[in-house]
XYZ file of C-alpha atoms in Angstrom:
475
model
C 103.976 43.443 122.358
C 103.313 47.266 122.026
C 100.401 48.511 124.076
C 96.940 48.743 123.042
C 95.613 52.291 124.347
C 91.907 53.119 124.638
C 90.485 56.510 124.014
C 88.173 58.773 126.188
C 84.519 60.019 124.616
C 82.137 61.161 127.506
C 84.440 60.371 130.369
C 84.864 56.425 129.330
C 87.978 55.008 127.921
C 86.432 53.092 124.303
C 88.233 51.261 121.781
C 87.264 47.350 121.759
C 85.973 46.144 118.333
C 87.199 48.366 116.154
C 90.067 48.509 113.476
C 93.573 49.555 115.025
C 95.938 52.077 113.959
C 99.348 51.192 114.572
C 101.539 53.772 115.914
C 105.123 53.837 114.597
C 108.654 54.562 116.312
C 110.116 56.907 113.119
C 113.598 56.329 114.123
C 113.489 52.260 113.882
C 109.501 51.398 112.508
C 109.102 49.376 115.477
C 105.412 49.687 116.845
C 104.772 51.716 119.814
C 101.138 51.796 120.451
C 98.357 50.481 119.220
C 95.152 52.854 119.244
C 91.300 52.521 118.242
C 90.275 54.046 114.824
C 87.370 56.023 115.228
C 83.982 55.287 113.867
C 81.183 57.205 112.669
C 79.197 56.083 115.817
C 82.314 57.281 117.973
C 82.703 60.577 116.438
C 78.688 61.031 117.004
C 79.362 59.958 120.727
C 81.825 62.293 121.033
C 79.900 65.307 119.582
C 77.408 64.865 122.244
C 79.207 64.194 124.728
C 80.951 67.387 124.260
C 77.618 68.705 124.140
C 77.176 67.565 127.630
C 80.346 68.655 128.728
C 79.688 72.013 127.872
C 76.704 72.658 129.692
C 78.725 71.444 132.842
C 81.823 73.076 132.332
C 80.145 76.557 131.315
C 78.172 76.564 134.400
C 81.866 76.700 136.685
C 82.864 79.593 138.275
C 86.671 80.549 137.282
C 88.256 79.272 140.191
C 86.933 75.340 139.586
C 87.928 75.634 135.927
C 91.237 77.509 137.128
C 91.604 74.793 139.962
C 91.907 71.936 137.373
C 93.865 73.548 134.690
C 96.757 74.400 137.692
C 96.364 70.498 138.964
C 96.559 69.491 135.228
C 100.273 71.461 135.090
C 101.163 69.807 138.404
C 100.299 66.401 136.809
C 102.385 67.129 133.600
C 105.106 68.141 135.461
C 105.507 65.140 137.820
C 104.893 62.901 135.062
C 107.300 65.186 132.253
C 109.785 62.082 132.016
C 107.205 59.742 131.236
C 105.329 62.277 128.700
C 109.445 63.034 127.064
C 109.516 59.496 126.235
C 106.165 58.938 124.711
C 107.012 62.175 122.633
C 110.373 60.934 121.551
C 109.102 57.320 120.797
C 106.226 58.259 118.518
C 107.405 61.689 117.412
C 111.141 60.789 116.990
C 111.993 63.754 118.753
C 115.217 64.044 120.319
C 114.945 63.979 124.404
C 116.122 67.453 124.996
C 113.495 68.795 122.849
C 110.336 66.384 124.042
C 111.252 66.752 127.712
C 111.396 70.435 127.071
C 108.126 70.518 125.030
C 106.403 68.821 128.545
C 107.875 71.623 130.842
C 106.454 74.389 128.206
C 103.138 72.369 127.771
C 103.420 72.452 131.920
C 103.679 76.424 131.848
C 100.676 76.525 129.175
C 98.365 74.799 131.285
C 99.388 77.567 134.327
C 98.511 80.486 131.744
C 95.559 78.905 131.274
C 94.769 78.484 134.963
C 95.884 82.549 135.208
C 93.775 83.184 132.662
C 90.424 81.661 133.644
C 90.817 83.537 136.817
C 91.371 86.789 135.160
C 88.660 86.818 132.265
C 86.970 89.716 131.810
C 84.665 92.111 130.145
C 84.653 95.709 129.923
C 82.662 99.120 130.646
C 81.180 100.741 127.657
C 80.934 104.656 127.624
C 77.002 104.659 126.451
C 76.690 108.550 127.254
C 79.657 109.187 124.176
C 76.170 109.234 122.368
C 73.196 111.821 123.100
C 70.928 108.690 122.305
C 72.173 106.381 124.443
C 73.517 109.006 127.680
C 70.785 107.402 130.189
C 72.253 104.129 129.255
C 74.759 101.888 131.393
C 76.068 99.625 129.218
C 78.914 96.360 129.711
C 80.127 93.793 128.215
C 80.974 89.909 129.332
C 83.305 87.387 127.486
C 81.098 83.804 127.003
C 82.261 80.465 125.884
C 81.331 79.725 122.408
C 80.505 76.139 122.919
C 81.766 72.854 121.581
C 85.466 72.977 119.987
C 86.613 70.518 117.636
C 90.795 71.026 118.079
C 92.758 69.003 114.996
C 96.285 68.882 115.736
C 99.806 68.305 113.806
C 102.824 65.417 115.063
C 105.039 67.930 115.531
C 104.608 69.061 118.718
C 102.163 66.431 119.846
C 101.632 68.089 123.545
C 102.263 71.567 123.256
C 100.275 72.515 120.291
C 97.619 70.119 121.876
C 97.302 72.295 125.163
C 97.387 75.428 123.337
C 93.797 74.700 121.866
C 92.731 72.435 125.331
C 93.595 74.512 127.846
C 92.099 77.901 126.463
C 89.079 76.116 125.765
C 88.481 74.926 129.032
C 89.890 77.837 130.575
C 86.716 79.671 129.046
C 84.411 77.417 129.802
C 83.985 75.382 126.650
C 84.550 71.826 125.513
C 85.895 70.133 122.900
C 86.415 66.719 120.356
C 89.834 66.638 119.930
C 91.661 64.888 117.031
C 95.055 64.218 117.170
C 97.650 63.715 114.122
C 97.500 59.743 113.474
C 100.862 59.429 113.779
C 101.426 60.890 117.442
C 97.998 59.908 119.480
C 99.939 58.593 122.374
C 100.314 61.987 124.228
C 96.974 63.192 124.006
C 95.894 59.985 125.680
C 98.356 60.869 128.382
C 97.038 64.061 128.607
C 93.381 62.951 128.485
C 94.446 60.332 131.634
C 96.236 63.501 133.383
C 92.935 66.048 133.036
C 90.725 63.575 134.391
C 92.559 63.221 137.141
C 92.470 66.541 137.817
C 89.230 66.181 137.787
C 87.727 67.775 134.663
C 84.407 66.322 133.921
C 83.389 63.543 131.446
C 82.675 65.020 128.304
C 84.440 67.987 128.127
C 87.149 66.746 126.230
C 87.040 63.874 124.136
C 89.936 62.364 122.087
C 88.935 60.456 118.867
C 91.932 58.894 116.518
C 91.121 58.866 112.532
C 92.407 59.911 109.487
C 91.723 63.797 108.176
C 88.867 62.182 105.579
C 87.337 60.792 107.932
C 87.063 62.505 111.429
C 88.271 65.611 110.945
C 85.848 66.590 108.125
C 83.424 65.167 109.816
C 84.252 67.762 113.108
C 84.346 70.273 110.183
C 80.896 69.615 108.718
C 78.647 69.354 111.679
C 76.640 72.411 112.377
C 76.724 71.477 116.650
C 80.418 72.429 116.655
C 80.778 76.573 116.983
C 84.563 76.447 115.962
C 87.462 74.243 114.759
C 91.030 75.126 115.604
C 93.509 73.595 113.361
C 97.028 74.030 113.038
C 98.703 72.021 109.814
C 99.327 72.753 106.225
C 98.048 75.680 104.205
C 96.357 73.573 101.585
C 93.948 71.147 104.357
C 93.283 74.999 106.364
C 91.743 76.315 103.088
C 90.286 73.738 102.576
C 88.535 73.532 106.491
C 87.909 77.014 106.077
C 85.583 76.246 102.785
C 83.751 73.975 104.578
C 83.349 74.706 108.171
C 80.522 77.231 107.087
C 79.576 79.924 109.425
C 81.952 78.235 112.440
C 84.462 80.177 113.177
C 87.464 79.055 112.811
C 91.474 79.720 114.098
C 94.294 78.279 111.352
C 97.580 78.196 112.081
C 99.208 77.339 109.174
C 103.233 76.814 107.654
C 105.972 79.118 106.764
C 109.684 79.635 105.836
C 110.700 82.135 108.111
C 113.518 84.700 106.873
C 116.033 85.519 109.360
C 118.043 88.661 108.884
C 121.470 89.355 109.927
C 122.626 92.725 109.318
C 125.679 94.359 109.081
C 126.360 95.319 112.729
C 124.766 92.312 114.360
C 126.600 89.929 116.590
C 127.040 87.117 114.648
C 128.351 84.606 117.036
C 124.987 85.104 119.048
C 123.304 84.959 115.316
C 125.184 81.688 114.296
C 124.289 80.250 117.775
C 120.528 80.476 118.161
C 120.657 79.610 114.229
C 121.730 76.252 114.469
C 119.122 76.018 116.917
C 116.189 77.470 115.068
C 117.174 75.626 111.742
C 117.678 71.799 112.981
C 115.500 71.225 116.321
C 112.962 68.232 115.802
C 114.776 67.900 112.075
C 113.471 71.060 111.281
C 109.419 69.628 111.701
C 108.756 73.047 113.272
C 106.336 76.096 111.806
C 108.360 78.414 112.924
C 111.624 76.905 112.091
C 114.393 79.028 110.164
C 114.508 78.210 106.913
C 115.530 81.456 105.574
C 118.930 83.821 106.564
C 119.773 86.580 104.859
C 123.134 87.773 105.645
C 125.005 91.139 105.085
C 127.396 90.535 102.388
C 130.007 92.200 104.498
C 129.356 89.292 107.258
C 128.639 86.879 104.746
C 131.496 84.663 104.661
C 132.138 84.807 108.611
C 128.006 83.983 109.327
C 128.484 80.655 106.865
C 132.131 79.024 107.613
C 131.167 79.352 111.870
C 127.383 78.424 110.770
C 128.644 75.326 108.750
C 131.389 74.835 111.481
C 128.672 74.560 114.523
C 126.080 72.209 112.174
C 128.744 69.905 111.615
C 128.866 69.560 115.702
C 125.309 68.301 115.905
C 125.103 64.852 116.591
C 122.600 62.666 114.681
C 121.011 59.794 116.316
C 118.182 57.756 118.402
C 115.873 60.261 120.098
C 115.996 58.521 123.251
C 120.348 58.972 123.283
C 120.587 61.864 125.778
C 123.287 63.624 123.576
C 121.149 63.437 120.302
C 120.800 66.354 118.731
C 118.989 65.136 115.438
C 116.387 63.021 114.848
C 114.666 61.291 112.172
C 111.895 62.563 110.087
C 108.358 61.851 110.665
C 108.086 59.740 108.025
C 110.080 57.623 105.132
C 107.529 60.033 103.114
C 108.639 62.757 104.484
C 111.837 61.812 104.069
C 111.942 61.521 100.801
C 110.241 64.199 100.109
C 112.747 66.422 101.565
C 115.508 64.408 99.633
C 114.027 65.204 96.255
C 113.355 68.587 96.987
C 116.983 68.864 98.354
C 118.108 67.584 94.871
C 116.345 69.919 92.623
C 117.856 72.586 94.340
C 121.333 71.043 93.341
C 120.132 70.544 90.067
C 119.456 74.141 89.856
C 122.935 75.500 90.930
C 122.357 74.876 94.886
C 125.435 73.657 97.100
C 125.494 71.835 100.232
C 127.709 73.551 102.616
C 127.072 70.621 104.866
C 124.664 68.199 105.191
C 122.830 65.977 102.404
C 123.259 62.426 103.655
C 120.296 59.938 105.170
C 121.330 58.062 108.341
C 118.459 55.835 108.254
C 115.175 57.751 108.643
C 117.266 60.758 109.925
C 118.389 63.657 107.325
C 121.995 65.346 107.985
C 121.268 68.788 108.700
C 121.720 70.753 105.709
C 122.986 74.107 104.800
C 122.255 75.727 101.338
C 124.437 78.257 99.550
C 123.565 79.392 96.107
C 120.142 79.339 95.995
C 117.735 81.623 94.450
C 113.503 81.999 94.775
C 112.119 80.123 92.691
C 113.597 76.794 94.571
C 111.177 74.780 96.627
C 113.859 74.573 99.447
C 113.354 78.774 99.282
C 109.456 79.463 98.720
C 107.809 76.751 99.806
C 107.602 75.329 103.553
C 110.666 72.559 103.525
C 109.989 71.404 106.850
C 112.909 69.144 107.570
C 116.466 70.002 108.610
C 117.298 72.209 105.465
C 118.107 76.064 105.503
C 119.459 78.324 103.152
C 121.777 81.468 103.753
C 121.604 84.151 101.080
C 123.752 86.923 101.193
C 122.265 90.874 100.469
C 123.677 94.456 99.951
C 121.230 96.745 101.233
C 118.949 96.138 104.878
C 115.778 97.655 102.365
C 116.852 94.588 99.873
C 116.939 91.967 102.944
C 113.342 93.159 104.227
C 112.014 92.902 100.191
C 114.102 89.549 99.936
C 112.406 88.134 103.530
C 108.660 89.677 103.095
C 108.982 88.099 99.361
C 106.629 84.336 100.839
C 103.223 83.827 100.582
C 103.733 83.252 103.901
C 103.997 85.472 107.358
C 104.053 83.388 110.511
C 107.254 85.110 111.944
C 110.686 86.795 111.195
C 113.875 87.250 113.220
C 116.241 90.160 112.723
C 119.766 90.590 114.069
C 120.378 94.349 114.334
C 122.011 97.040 116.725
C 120.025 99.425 114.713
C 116.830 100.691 116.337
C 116.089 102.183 113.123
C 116.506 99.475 111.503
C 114.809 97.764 113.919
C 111.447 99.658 113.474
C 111.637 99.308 110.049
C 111.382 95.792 109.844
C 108.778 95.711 112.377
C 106.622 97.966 109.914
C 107.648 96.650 106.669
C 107.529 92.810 107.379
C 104.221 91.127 106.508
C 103.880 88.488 109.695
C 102.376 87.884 112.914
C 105.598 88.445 114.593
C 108.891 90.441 114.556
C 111.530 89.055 116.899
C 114.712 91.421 117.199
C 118.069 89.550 117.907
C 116.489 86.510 118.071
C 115.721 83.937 115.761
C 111.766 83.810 114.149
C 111.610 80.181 115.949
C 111.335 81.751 119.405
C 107.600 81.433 121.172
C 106.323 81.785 124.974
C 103.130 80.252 125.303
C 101.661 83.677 126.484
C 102.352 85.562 124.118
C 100.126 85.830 120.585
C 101.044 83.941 117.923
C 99.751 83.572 114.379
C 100.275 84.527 110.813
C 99.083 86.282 107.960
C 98.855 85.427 104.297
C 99.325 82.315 104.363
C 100.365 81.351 107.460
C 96.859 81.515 108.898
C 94.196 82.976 110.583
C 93.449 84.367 114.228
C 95.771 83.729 116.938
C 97.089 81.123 119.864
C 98.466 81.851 123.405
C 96.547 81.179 125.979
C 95.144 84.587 126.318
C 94.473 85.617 122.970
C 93.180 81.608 121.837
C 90.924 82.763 124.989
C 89.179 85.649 122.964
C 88.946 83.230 119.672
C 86.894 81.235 121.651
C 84.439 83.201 123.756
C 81.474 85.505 122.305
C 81.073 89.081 123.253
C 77.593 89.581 125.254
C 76.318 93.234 125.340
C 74.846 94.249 128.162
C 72.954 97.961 127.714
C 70.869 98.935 130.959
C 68.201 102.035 130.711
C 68.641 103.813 133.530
């Protein structure tokens, strides 16, 4: 019989009487979890609880809130087997990837722990002005208050700590609502902070659809912000509604990855496969898009198809699994049909195509042109298309041509070239020789357009989430 979890609201574990959500293996359907759906009542207990948890957790110094944020990495990291598994059981990632995703989350947490240490305001040169030169002034960095955090299955730890640990880092608290389908590791990592002693009601975990809890979070004038990362289409929509909150989106893409003329395209091929087929392609970041030098065309796509066809597909919990399922039979199918429009339309499959159960062969596109869904919308799923170009000015107007920007990768020995693409590309991130998938949890990362608004990494979530307090003395 598959567990029945509790969740925590105001430092107590809740969930009897109330309806269940089941929580779903994607690779077989079997059940994993059970977990409490939230009710009105619990999202109101939550809310003030947070409230309460704030006006402890604001009132640390930096080196308790840094003291429990470095036990909290400790924690994941002696427990990162058990956290792999519940990632690859309820996310259908493959083992590789989920026990990496707990070692990163790990290294988050220690940012964060850095970070709370090392917050800071700044001097402010009053006598620049004749009217204010027998003025001191200063400035101090203040948490904003309670956080609701609404978070995707994809990365059902990672993306978690990215909003939790900032926000605690800077003293505030939050309600935290995790996708339905993967609730399992937030629990963990609720169970793990409070036994690094953060106290009750700073963070709160409450399970429930989008309708429900999340616009709820959204609505409620005693939250100051909601952090969201998930589709464009639900981030427009929180941002229409969340009022005068403020609010951090981090939303999709189809990032372009350019391979130009001189670039080493074994390296290229390598980190492609990578980028393109990791958790099925269920990443933000994933490459979706390559644009190849037509002189390096052929060579990029026969070794590209060549080291696809050596991924193995297969149970996430098989050591040597390389491939996953999708999220979803939805999802799924989804991808399917949008895979066969593209054929429709004059698309070939280089490799790939076939379901293995709930798992999609990776794919590789040839033939494709813009107006395909595979191409300008976000496919999310193991699908990526290589286009070839003739000029690096065309590849840059080819890869900038998305309502999206989240990030771009570009292969190039050119630091010319180089440059250029950092200033022509319209995105929250330019990675040279690498591909657009690559992230560090300390660095910023965000998008324009489309792809969002504000930024994450510890640091930089950090300033989304504290006010700026003036401090002018007359002297």
């Amino acid at each position: 019989m598959a567990k029945r979890h509790r969740v925590l609201i105001g430092g107590e574990w809740v969930g009897d009487n109330r309806s269940e959500i089941n929580v779903t293996n994607p690779y077989d359907d079997s059940i994993v979890g059970v977990v409490p759906e939230a009710t009105d009542e619990d999202v109101e207990l939550a809310i003030v609880a947070a409230r309460r948890g704030y006006q402890e957790i604001s009132s640390f110094p930096a080196f308790r809130r840094s003291e429990i944020l470095a036990r909290a990495s400790d924690l994941i990291v002696r427990d990162r087997e058990e956290i792999a598994e519940i990632i690859a059981r309820e996310a259908g990632k493959t083992w590789k990837y989920a026990l990496a995703e707990a070692d990163r989350s790990a290294e988050t947490f220690r940012f964060a722990s850095l970070e709370a240490r090392n917050e800071h305001g700044e001097l402010v040169p009053m006598d620049a002005s004749p009217v204010s030169a027998g003025r001191f002034g200063f400035y101090l960095r203040t948490p904003i208050g309670v956080i609701g955090a609404i978070t995707p299955f994809n990365f059902p730890l990672n993306l978690v700590a990215h909003k939790v640990a900032p926000a605690i880092a800077a003293g505030n608290s939050l309600v935290l609502k995790p996708a339905t389908k993967t609730p399992l590791t937030s629990i963990k990592l609720a169970e793990l902070l409070t036994e690094a002693g953060l106290p009750p009601g700073v963070l709160n975990v409450v399970v429930g659809s989008g309708k429900t809890v999340g616009n709820r979070l959204v609505a409620d004038d005693r939250l100051a912000m909601i952090t969201f990362t998930g589709s464009p289409a639900v981030g427009a929509e929180i941002k229409a509604r969340s009022g005068l909150k403020r609010v951090t989106l981090e939303l999709g893409s189809n990032s372009p990855t350019i391979i130009d003329e001189d670039a080493d395209v074994n390296a290229a091929v390598s980190r492609c496969v990578v980028g393109s087929f990791a958790n099925s392609g269920q990443v933000c970041i994933s490459v979706q898009r390559i644009f190849v030098h037509r002189r390096r065309y052929d060579e990029f796509l026969s070794k590209f198809v060549a080291a696809t066809k050596m991924l193995k597909v297969g149970d996430p919990m098989d050591r040597d699994s390389d491939i996953g399922p999708m999220i979803s039979r939805v999802e799924l199918e989804r991808a399917v049909s949008w895979l066969d429009e593209a054929k429709t339309l004059g698309a070939v499959v280089e490799t790939g195509g076939g379901v293995i159960g709930n798992c999609l062969e990776p794919t590789i596109l040839s033939g494709v042109t813009p107006e395909m869904k595979v191409v300008c919308s976000e496919v999310f799923a193991p699908i990526v298309s290589v286009l070839p170009y003739d000029t690096f000015e065309q590849a840059l107007e080819m890869a900038d041509d998305s309502v999206y920007g989240l990030q771009a990768g570009v292969y190039t020995r050119d630091i010319g070239k180089a440059f250029q693409a950092v200033k022509r590309l319209d995105v929250g991130g330019v990675i040279i020789n690498d591909i657009p998938t690559f992230r560090v949890d300390h660095m910023p990362y965000g998008g324009n357009k489309q792809s969002g608004l504000g930024r994450e990494g510890v640091r930089y979530a950090m300033e989304e989430m504290t006010n700026i307090k003036l401090v002018c003395i007359n002297l």
